[in-house]
Amino acid sequence: MPVAQQVLLRPITMGLLLQSLFLLLLFLLGSCLRLAAAFPKGCYPSEEEGLKTFRCSNAQLTEVPRDIPNDTNKLYLDSNQIPFLPRDAFRDLPLLLELDLSHNAIARVESGAFRGLAEHLHSLDLSSNRLVSVSKDAFSNLKAKVNLSNNPWLCDCRLQELIHAVELAADSSGGIVCDSSTQEEHIGKAFLQVIADTDFCNVYKKTTDIAMLVTMFGWFAMVISYLVYYVRQNQEDARRHLEYLKSLPSKQRRSEESSTISTVV
């Protein structure tokens, strides 16, 4: 190729190359903007120690956000205003290893809220929320170490069953304190310290058994009272009928008496 043609083609080639680079940059920028727009304000993805992380700390969230990348390994939803965890809240996060829900307003955890996390999740932080009572079924098959400290717990059989159903995070058991209790002397004490001396579920069973016995006795007394009333009422009716028969002429009276006696017998 002549030198003159090479000189003429060089600017055209450079122009096409720059145009391609510009279009590529626009595409990447658009993709980033679309990705950022899909996340709630204050949430962003990152990578920490080789693990894909999604942070929504202090993002003023009032619910568990949607569109969390399904390859997320660590999810931080701490320091928000989330009031409850619905069923299947984390269903699309099969690779989640750590879940931080601390310092929220969570007062209710529905059964199945953590469904789908049993295989991989090894850390669940629910500390500093508003949990009073939670069914053990909400943590069914969950193998993660759970932090339940700094919640206003009601110390009863339900909490005792929950504590036995989960594995508590290290150094978190002392933070599970009785904010209220069926026995006033337990208030303000660490729950594990309380259940060392008190079996709430056994006490509940005894109370239930006593209530059942009282109920059965009440029904039995009602049946006996009705039978006594029924017998006395029949006796009174028979007496009145006999008195009526005595007032009849003798022939008709004997016939009626025989009929009355056979009826009573």
PDB file of C-alpha atoms in Angstrom:
ATOM      1  CA  MET A   1       0.000   0.000   0.000  1.00  0.00           C
ATOM      2  CA  PRO A   2       1.367   3.430  -0.926  1.00  0.00           C
ATOM      3  CA  VAL A   3       2.548   5.603   1.911  1.00  0.00           C
ATOM      4  CA  ALA A   4       0.005   8.310   1.005  1.00  0.00           C
ATOM      5  CA  GLN A   5      -2.891   5.889   1.439  1.00  0.00           C
ATOM      6  CA  GLN A   6      -1.536   4.696   4.793  1.00  0.00           C
ATOM      7  CA  VAL A   7      -1.355   8.306   5.976  1.00  0.00           C
ATOM      8  CA  LEU A   8      -4.971   8.890   4.902  1.00  0.00           C
ATOM      9  CA  LEU A   9      -6.302   5.660   6.501  1.00  0.00           C
ATOM     10  CA  ARG A  10      -4.571   6.140   9.849  1.00  0.00           C
ATOM     11  CA  PRO A  11      -6.911   8.946  11.084  1.00  0.00           C
ATOM     12  CA  ILE A  12      -9.968   6.972   9.974  1.00  0.00           C
ATOM     13  CA  THR A  13      -8.787   3.874  11.871  1.00  0.00           C
ATOM     14  CA  MET A  14      -8.057   5.901  14.980  1.00  0.00           C
ATOM     15  CA  GLY A  15     -11.473   7.521  14.723  1.00  0.00           C
ATOM     16  CA  LEU A  16     -13.247   4.173  14.518  1.00  0.00           C
ATOM     17  CA  LEU A  17     -11.212   2.869  17.447  1.00  0.00           C
ATOM     18  CA  LEU A  18     -12.057   5.903  19.599  1.00  0.00           C
ATOM     19  CA  GLN A  19     -15.704   5.633  18.635  1.00  0.00           C
ATOM     20  CA  SER A  20     -15.769   1.957  19.646  1.00  0.00           C
ATOM     21  CA  LEU A  21     -14.147   2.763  22.982  1.00  0.00           C
ATOM     22  CA  PHE A  22     -16.635   5.567  23.572  1.00  0.00           C
ATOM     23  CA  LEU A  23     -19.596   3.299  22.841  1.00  0.00           C
ATOM     24  CA  LEU A  24     -18.145   0.639  25.151  1.00  0.00           C
ATOM     25  CA  LEU A  25     -17.779   3.186  27.953  1.00  0.00           C
ATOM     26  CA  LEU A  26     -21.373   4.355  27.434  1.00  0.00           C
ATOM     27  CA  PHE A  27     -22.599   0.747  27.612  1.00  0.00           C
ATOM     28  CA  LEU A  28     -20.666   0.035  30.823  1.00  0.00           C
ATOM     29  CA  LEU A  29     -21.842   3.296  32.383  1.00  0.00           C
ATOM     30  CA  GLY A  30     -25.451   2.528  31.471  1.00  0.00           C
ATOM     31  CA  SER A  31     -25.174  -0.949  32.958  1.00  0.00           C
ATOM     32  CA  CYS A  32     -23.768   0.445  36.192  1.00  0.00           C
ATOM     33  CA  LEU A  33     -26.519   3.063  36.379  1.00  0.00           C
ATOM     34  CA  ARG A  34     -29.219   0.449  35.784  1.00  0.00           C
ATOM     35  CA  LEU A  35     -27.681  -1.807  38.424  1.00  0.00           C
ATOM     36  CA  ALA A  36     -27.502   1.038  40.941  1.00  0.00           C
ATOM     37  CA  ALA A  37     -31.100   2.046  40.194  1.00  0.00           C
ATOM     38  CA  ALA A  38     -32.274  -1.488  41.047  1.00  0.00           C
ATOM     39  CA  PHE A  39     -30.923  -1.228  44.597  1.00  0.00           C
ATOM     40  CA  PRO A  40     -32.656   0.726  47.383  1.00  0.00           C
ATOM     41  CA  LYS A  41     -31.075   4.017  48.347  1.00  0.00           C
ATOM     42  CA  GLY A  42     -28.166   3.423  50.689  1.00  0.00           C
ATOM     43  CA  CYS A  43     -27.540  -0.148  49.496  1.00  0.00           C
ATOM     44  CA  TYR A  44     -24.522  -1.208  47.501  1.00  0.00           C
ATOM     45  CA  PRO A  45     -22.654  -4.412  46.554  1.00  0.00           C
ATOM     46  CA  SER A  46     -18.998  -5.008  47.322  1.00  0.00           C
ATOM     47  CA  GLU A  47     -16.491  -7.789  47.799  1.00  0.00           C
ATOM     48  CA  GLU A  48     -14.899  -8.500  51.169  1.00  0.00           C
ATOM     49  CA  GLU A  49     -12.289 -11.194  51.701  1.00  0.00           C
ATOM     50  CA  GLY A  50     -13.330 -12.861  48.471  1.00  0.00           C
ATOM     51  CA  LEU A  51     -17.011 -12.962  49.515  1.00  0.00           C
ATOM     52  CA  LYS A  52     -19.743 -11.100  47.667  1.00  0.00           C
ATOM     53  CA  THR A  53     -21.278  -8.634  50.114  1.00  0.00           C
ATOM     54  CA  PHE A  54     -24.409  -6.522  49.979  1.00  0.00           C
ATOM     55  CA  ARG A  55     -24.623  -3.671  52.497  1.00  0.00           C
ATOM     56  CA  CYS A  56     -27.789  -1.808  53.484  1.00  0.00           C
ATOM     57  CA  SER A  57     -26.691  -0.539  56.888  1.00  0.00           C
ATOM     58  CA  ASN A  58     -28.396   2.673  58.049  1.00  0.00           C
ATOM     59  CA  ALA A  59     -30.438   2.816  54.836  1.00  0.00           C
ATOM     60  CA  GLN A  60     -33.758   3.666  56.593  1.00  0.00           C
ATOM     61  CA  LEU A  61     -35.343   0.463  55.298  1.00  0.00           C
ATOM     62  CA  THR A  62     -38.802  -0.549  56.535  1.00  0.00           C
ATOM     63  CA  GLU A  63     -38.768  -3.993  54.889  1.00  0.00           C
ATOM     64  CA  VAL A  64     -36.335  -6.567  53.583  1.00  0.00           C
ATOM     65  CA  PRO A  65     -35.292  -5.192  50.162  1.00  0.00           C
ATOM     66  CA  ARG A  66     -35.943  -7.054  46.956  1.00  0.00           C
ATOM     67  CA  ASP A  67     -33.548  -7.507  44.038  1.00  0.00           C
ATOM     68  CA  ILE A  68     -30.655  -8.498  46.278  1.00  0.00           C
ATOM     69  CA  PRO A  69     -28.096 -10.298  44.066  1.00  0.00           C
ATOM     70  CA  ASN A  70     -28.767 -14.010  44.462  1.00  0.00           C
ATOM     71  CA  ASP A  71     -25.052 -14.812  44.672  1.00  0.00           C
ATOM     72  CA  THR A  72     -24.651 -12.690  47.830  1.00  0.00           C
ATOM     73  CA  ASN A  73     -22.613 -14.328  50.598  1.00  0.00           C
ATOM     74  CA  LYS A  74     -22.851 -11.639  53.294  1.00  0.00           C
ATOM     75  CA  LEU A  75     -25.931  -9.444  53.789  1.00  0.00           C
ATOM     76  CA  TYR A  76     -25.984  -6.463  56.167  1.00  0.00           C
ATOM     77  CA  LEU A  77     -29.444  -5.044  56.962  1.00  0.00           C
ATOM     78  CA  ASP A  78     -28.491  -3.689  60.379  1.00  0.00           C
ATOM     79  CA  SER A  79     -29.536  -0.319  61.861  1.00  0.00           C
ATOM     80  CA  ASN A  80     -32.790   0.082  59.923  1.00  0.00           C
ATOM     81  CA  GLN A  81     -36.500   0.154  60.865  1.00  0.00           C
ATOM     82  CA  ILE A  82     -37.579  -3.280  59.646  1.00  0.00           C
ATOM     83  CA  PRO A  83     -40.574  -4.320  61.857  1.00  0.00           C
ATOM     84  CA  PHE A  84     -41.016  -7.997  60.931  1.00  0.00           C
ATOM     85  CA  LEU A  85     -39.650 -10.815  58.796  1.00  0.00           C
ATOM     86  CA  PRO A  86     -42.240 -12.369  56.456  1.00  0.00           C
ATOM     87  CA  ARG A  87     -42.333 -15.918  55.154  1.00  0.00           C
ATOM     88  CA  ASP A  88     -39.672 -16.615  52.483  1.00  0.00           C
ATOM     89  CA  ALA A  89     -37.988 -13.250  53.086  1.00  0.00           C
ATOM     90  CA  PHE A  90     -34.616 -14.660  51.951  1.00  0.00           C
ATOM     91  CA  ARG A  91     -35.788 -17.432  49.650  1.00  0.00           C
ATOM     92  CA  ASP A  92     -33.700 -16.286  46.647  1.00  0.00           C
ATOM     93  CA  LEU A  93     -30.361 -16.172  48.504  1.00  0.00           C
ATOM     94  CA  PRO A  94     -29.169 -19.798  48.476  1.00  0.00           C
ATOM     95  CA  LEU A  95     -25.473 -18.878  48.933  1.00  0.00           C
ATOM     96  CA  LEU A  96     -25.915 -16.629  51.963  1.00  0.00           C
ATOM     97  CA  LEU A  97     -23.388 -17.294  54.734  1.00  0.00           C
ATOM     98  CA  GLU A  98     -23.898 -14.328  57.070  1.00  0.00           C
ATOM     99  CA  LEU A  99     -27.049 -12.306  57.782  1.00  0.00           C
ATOM    100  CA  ASP A 100     -26.984  -9.247  60.036  1.00  0.00           C
ATOM    101  CA  LEU A 101     -30.425  -7.957  61.123  1.00  0.00           C
ATOM    102  CA  SER A 102     -29.309  -6.308  64.356  1.00  0.00           C
ATOM    103  CA  HIS A 103     -30.538  -2.902  65.576  1.00  0.00           C
ATOM    104  CA  ASN A 104     -33.879  -2.972  63.796  1.00  0.00           C
ATOM    105  CA  ALA A 105     -37.478  -2.900  65.078  1.00  0.00           C
ATOM    106  CA  ILE A 106     -38.213  -6.580  64.444  1.00  0.00           C
ATOM    107  CA  ALA A 107     -41.029  -7.731  66.718  1.00  0.00           C
ATOM    108  CA  ARG A 108     -42.331 -10.677  64.701  1.00  0.00           C
ATOM    109  CA  VAL A 109     -40.677 -13.495  62.763  1.00  0.00           C
ATOM    110  CA  GLU A 110     -43.055 -15.576  60.677  1.00  0.00           C
ATOM    111  CA  SER A 111     -42.595 -19.311  60.347  1.00  0.00           C
ATOM    112  CA  GLY A 112     -40.525 -19.987  57.233  1.00  0.00           C
ATOM    113  CA  ALA A 113     -38.831 -16.567  57.228  1.00  0.00           C
ATOM    114  CA  PHE A 114     -35.406 -18.232  56.892  1.00  0.00           C
ATOM    115  CA  ARG A 115     -36.518 -21.035  54.614  1.00  0.00           C
ATOM    116  CA  GLY A 116     -33.885 -21.820  52.000  1.00  0.00           C
ATOM    117  CA  LEU A 117     -30.951 -20.754  54.204  1.00  0.00           C
ATOM    118  CA  ALA A 118     -30.502 -23.962  56.185  1.00  0.00           C
ATOM    119  CA  GLU A 119     -27.755 -25.421  54.016  1.00  0.00           C
ATOM    120  CA  HIS A 120     -25.201 -22.586  54.026  1.00  0.00           C
ATOM    121  CA  LEU A 121     -26.045 -19.901  56.601  1.00  0.00           C
ATOM    122  CA  HIS A 122     -23.671 -20.027  59.571  1.00  0.00           C
ATOM    123  CA  SER A 123     -24.265 -16.646  61.249  1.00  0.00           C
ATOM    124  CA  LEU A 124     -27.578 -14.883  62.045  1.00  0.00           C
ATOM    125  CA  ASP A 125     -27.646 -11.704  64.135  1.00  0.00           C
ATOM    126  CA  LEU A 126     -31.049 -10.667  65.550  1.00  0.00           C
ATOM    127  CA  SER A 127     -29.700  -8.736  68.512  1.00  0.00           C
ATOM    128  CA  SER A 128     -31.073  -5.356  69.632  1.00  0.00           C
ATOM    129  CA  ASN A 129     -34.559  -5.744  68.190  1.00  0.00           C
ATOM    130  CA  ARG A 130     -38.040  -5.893  69.763  1.00  0.00           C
ATOM    131  CA  LEU A 131     -38.525  -9.635  69.988  1.00  0.00           C
ATOM    132  CA  VAL A 132     -40.759 -10.700  72.876  1.00  0.00           C
ATOM    133  CA  SER A 133     -41.768 -14.199  71.837  1.00  0.00           C
ATOM    134  CA  VAL A 134     -40.865 -16.294  68.770  1.00  0.00           C
ATOM    135  CA  SER A 135     -41.879 -19.835  67.876  1.00  0.00           C
ATOM    136  CA  LYS A 136     -39.057 -22.344  67.511  1.00  0.00           C
ATOM    137  CA  ASP A 137     -40.603 -23.261  64.137  1.00  0.00           C
ATOM    138  CA  ALA A 138     -39.322 -19.946  62.732  1.00  0.00           C
ATOM    139  CA  PHE A 139     -35.782 -21.388  62.992  1.00  0.00           C
ATOM    140  CA  SER A 140     -36.653 -24.889  61.809  1.00  0.00           C
ATOM    141  CA  ASN A 141     -33.648 -26.794  60.369  1.00  0.00           C
ATOM    142  CA  LEU A 142     -31.436 -23.707  60.704  1.00  0.00           C
ATOM    143  CA  LYS A 143     -27.832 -24.606  61.581  1.00  0.00           C
ATOM    144  CA  ALA A 144     -26.540 -21.040  61.936  1.00  0.00           C
ATOM    145  CA  LYS A 145     -25.221 -19.618  65.190  1.00  0.00           C
ATOM    146  CA  VAL A 146     -27.877 -17.152  66.314  1.00  0.00           C
ATOM    147  CA  ASN A 147     -27.495 -13.973  68.358  1.00  0.00           C
ATOM    148  CA  LEU A 148     -30.744 -13.219  70.248  1.00  0.00           C
ATOM    149  CA  SER A 149     -29.348 -10.815  72.845  1.00  0.00           C
ATOM    150  CA  ASN A 150     -30.749  -7.405  73.833  1.00  0.00           C
ATOM    151  CA  ASN A 151     -34.405  -8.111  73.077  1.00  0.00           C
ATOM    152  CA  PRO A 152     -37.354  -7.573  75.491  1.00  0.00           C
ATOM    153  CA  TRP A 153     -37.966 -11.300  75.963  1.00  0.00           C
ATOM    154  CA  LEU A 154     -40.924 -12.839  77.771  1.00  0.00           C
ATOM    155  CA  CYS A 155     -39.414 -15.693  79.746  1.00  0.00           C
ATOM    156  CA  ASP A 156     -41.753 -18.660  79.395  1.00  0.00           C
ATOM    157  CA  CYS A 157     -41.967 -22.148  77.921  1.00  0.00           C
ATOM    158  CA  ARG A 158     -41.925 -20.795  74.366  1.00  0.00           C
ATOM    159  CA  LEU A 159     -38.568 -19.067  74.858  1.00  0.00           C
ATOM    160  CA  GLN A 160     -37.202 -22.151  76.584  1.00  0.00           C
ATOM    161  CA  GLU A 161     -38.135 -24.286  73.554  1.00  0.00           C
ATOM    162  CA  LEU A 162     -36.558 -21.714  71.219  1.00  0.00           C
ATOM    163  CA  ILE A 163     -33.269 -21.648  73.146  1.00  0.00           C
ATOM    164  CA  HIS A 164     -33.063 -25.435  73.011  1.00  0.00           C
ATOM    165  CA  ALA A 165     -33.828 -25.442  69.260  1.00  0.00           C
ATOM    166  CA  VAL A 166     -31.072 -23.062  68.097  1.00  0.00           C
ATOM    167  CA  GLU A 167     -27.314 -22.813  68.545  1.00  0.00           C
ATOM    168  CA  LEU A 168     -26.509 -19.532  70.269  1.00  0.00           C
ATOM    169  CA  ALA A 169     -23.621 -17.391  69.061  1.00  0.00           C
ATOM    170  CA  ALA A 170     -20.595 -17.314  71.339  1.00  0.00           C
ATOM    171  CA  ASP A 171     -20.816 -14.857  74.254  1.00  0.00           C
ATOM    172  CA  SER A 172     -24.425 -13.918  73.390  1.00  0.00           C
ATOM    173  CA  SER A 173     -26.342 -16.047  75.896  1.00  0.00           C
ATOM    174  CA  GLY A 174     -25.771 -13.573  78.755  1.00  0.00           C
ATOM    175  CA  GLY A 175     -27.619 -10.923  76.754  1.00  0.00           C
ATOM    176  CA  ILE A 176     -30.870 -12.922  76.693  1.00  0.00           C
ATOM    177  CA  VAL A 177     -32.520 -11.326  79.716  1.00  0.00           C
ATOM    178  CA  CYS A 178     -36.073 -11.629  81.067  1.00  0.00           C
ATOM    179  CA  ASP A 179     -37.840  -8.343  80.370  1.00  0.00           C
ATOM    180  CA  SER A 180     -41.086  -9.947  81.570  1.00  0.00           C
ATOM    181  CA  SER A 181     -41.932 -13.312  83.048  1.00  0.00           C
ATOM    182  CA  THR A 182     -44.744 -15.427  84.455  1.00  0.00           C
ATOM    183  CA  GLN A 183     -42.846 -15.163  87.756  1.00  0.00           C
ATOM    184  CA  GLU A 184     -41.849 -11.649  88.806  1.00  0.00           C
ATOM    185  CA  GLU A 185     -38.624 -12.702  90.536  1.00  0.00           C
ATOM    186  CA  HIS A 186     -37.135 -13.681  87.159  1.00  0.00           C
ATOM    187  CA  ILE A 187     -37.360 -10.204  85.633  1.00  0.00           C
ATOM    188  CA  GLY A 188     -33.933  -8.729  84.915  1.00  0.00           C
ATOM    189  CA  LYS A 189     -32.131 -12.065  85.123  1.00  0.00           C
ATOM    190  CA  ALA A 190     -30.305 -13.903  82.344  1.00  0.00           C
ATOM    191  CA  PHE A 191     -32.638 -16.540  80.945  1.00  0.00           C
ATOM    192  CA  LEU A 192     -30.058 -19.350  80.963  1.00  0.00           C
ATOM    193  CA  GLN A 193     -29.480 -18.659  84.642  1.00  0.00           C
ATOM    194  CA  VAL A 194     -33.231 -18.846  85.299  1.00  0.00           C
ATOM    195  CA  ILE A 195     -33.872 -22.122  83.452  1.00  0.00           C
ATOM    196  CA  ALA A 196     -31.032 -23.740  85.364  1.00  0.00           C
ATOM    197  CA  ASP A 197     -33.441 -23.810  88.328  1.00  0.00           C
ATOM    198  CA  THR A 198     -36.870 -23.489  86.675  1.00  0.00           C
ATOM    199  CA  ASP A 199     -38.455 -25.647  83.991  1.00  0.00           C
ATOM    200  CA  PHE A 200     -41.042 -23.318  82.451  1.00  0.00           C
ATOM    201  CA  CYS A 201     -42.500 -26.032  80.225  1.00  0.00           C
ATOM    202  CA  ASN A 202     -42.985 -28.431  83.169  1.00  0.00           C
ATOM    203  CA  VAL A 203     -44.719 -25.686  85.166  1.00  0.00           C
ATOM    204  CA  TYR A 204     -46.922 -24.952  82.168  1.00  0.00           C
ATOM    205  CA  LYS A 205     -47.810 -28.638  81.815  1.00  0.00           C
ATOM    206  CA  LYS A 206     -48.780 -28.884  85.489  1.00  0.00           C
ATOM    207  CA  THR A 207     -50.923 -25.746  85.208  1.00  0.00           C
ATOM    208  CA  THR A 208     -52.613 -27.164  82.112  1.00  0.00           C
ATOM    209  CA  ASP A 209     -53.272 -30.493  83.832  1.00  0.00           C
ATOM    210  CA  ILE A 210     -54.809 -28.765  86.862  1.00  0.00           C
ATOM    211  CA  ALA A 211     -56.999 -26.600  84.622  1.00  0.00           C
ATOM    212  CA  MET A 212     -58.148 -29.728  82.753  1.00  0.00           C
ATOM    213  CA  LEU A 213     -58.995 -31.509  86.012  1.00  0.00           C
ATOM    214  CA  VAL A 214     -60.966 -28.508  87.260  1.00  0.00           C
ATOM    215  CA  THR A 215     -62.851 -28.344  83.955  1.00  0.00           C
ATOM    216  CA  MET A 216     -63.648 -32.085  84.046  1.00  0.00           C
ATOM    217  CA  PHE A 217     -64.811 -31.831  87.658  1.00  0.00           C
ATOM    218  CA  GLY A 218     -67.056 -28.908  86.715  1.00  0.00           C
ATOM    219  CA  TRP A 219     -68.666 -30.875  83.888  1.00  0.00           C
ATOM    220  CA  PHE A 220     -69.081 -33.933  86.147  1.00  0.00           C
ATOM    221  CA  ALA A 221     -70.771 -31.815  88.836  1.00  0.00           C
ATOM    222  CA  MET A 222     -73.121 -30.340  86.229  1.00  0.00           C
ATOM    223  CA  VAL A 223     -74.109 -33.816  84.976  1.00  0.00           C
ATOM    224  CA  ILE A 224     -74.739 -35.091  88.526  1.00  0.00           C
ATOM    225  CA  SER A 225     -76.759 -31.975  89.352  1.00  0.00           C
ATOM    226  CA  TYR A 226     -78.874 -32.460  86.241  1.00  0.00           C
ATOM    227  CA  LEU A 227     -79.526 -36.126  87.060  1.00  0.00           C
ATOM    228  CA  VAL A 228     -80.548 -35.279  90.629  1.00  0.00           C
ATOM    229  CA  TYR A 229     -82.826 -32.534  89.343  1.00  0.00           C
ATOM    230  CA  TYR A 230     -84.330 -34.888  86.739  1.00  0.00           C
ATOM    231  CA  VAL A 231     -85.070 -37.633  89.298  1.00  0.00           C
ATOM    232  CA  ARG A 232     -86.580 -35.199  91.803  1.00  0.00           C
ATOM    233  CA  GLN A 233     -88.679 -33.589  89.098  1.00  0.00           C
ATOM    234  CA  ASN A 234     -90.064 -36.988  88.024  1.00  0.00           C
ATOM    235  CA  GLN A 235     -90.793 -37.906  91.629  1.00  0.00           C
ATOM    236  CA  GLU A 236     -92.659 -34.644  92.121  1.00  0.00           C
ATOM    237  CA  ASP A 237     -94.677 -35.191  88.962  1.00  0.00           C
ATOM    238  CA  ALA A 238     -95.534 -38.741  90.037  1.00  0.00           C
ATOM    239  CA  ARG A 239     -96.607 -37.523  93.496  1.00  0.00           C
ATOM    240  CA  ARG A 240     -98.879 -34.887  92.005  1.00  0.00           C
ATOM    241  CA  HIS A 241    -100.390 -37.401  89.643  1.00  0.00           C
ATOM    242  CA  LEU A 242    -101.109 -39.843  92.491  1.00  0.00           C
ATOM    243  CA  GLU A 243    -102.779 -37.109  94.485  1.00  0.00           C
ATOM    244  CA  TYR A 244    -104.888 -36.310  91.467  1.00  0.00           C
ATOM    245  CA  LEU A 245    -105.857 -39.961  91.114  1.00  0.00           C
ATOM    246  CA  LYS A 246    -106.958 -40.123  94.761  1.00  0.00           C
ATOM    247  CA  SER A 247    -109.472 -37.432  94.031  1.00  0.00           C
ATOM    248  CA  LEU A 248    -111.092 -39.546  91.249  1.00  0.00           C
ATOM    249  CA  PRO A 249    -113.893 -42.115  91.712  1.00  0.00           C
ATOM    250  CA  SER A 250    -112.552 -45.429  93.047  1.00  0.00           C
ATOM    251  CA  LYS A 251    -112.924 -47.528  89.852  1.00  0.00           C
ATOM    252  CA  GLN A 252    -111.241 -45.019  87.570  1.00  0.00           C
ATOM    253  CA  ARG A 253    -108.659 -44.326  90.269  1.00  0.00           C
ATOM    254  CA  ARG A 254    -107.501 -47.954  90.468  1.00  0.00           C
ATOM    255  CA  SER A 255    -107.055 -48.101  86.705  1.00  0.00           C
ATOM    256  CA  GLU A 256    -105.076 -44.863  86.606  1.00  0.00           C
ATOM    257  CA  GLU A 257    -102.935 -45.867  89.611  1.00  0.00           C
ATOM    258  CA  SER A 258    -101.904 -49.091  87.880  1.00  0.00           C
ATOM    259  CA  SER A 259    -100.922 -47.151  84.803  1.00  0.00           C
ATOM    260  CA  THR A 260     -98.961 -44.566  86.836  1.00  0.00           C
ATOM    261  CA  ILE A 261     -97.086 -47.186  88.881  1.00  0.00           C
ATOM    262  CA  SER A 262     -96.053 -49.114  85.753  1.00  0.00           C
ATOM    263  CA  THR A 263     -94.861 -45.886  84.150  1.00  0.00           C
ATOM    264  CA  VAL A 264     -92.767 -44.909  87.192  1.00  0.00           C
ATOM    265  CA  VAL A 265     -91.224 -48.398  87.401  1.00  0.00           C
TER     266      VAL A 265
END
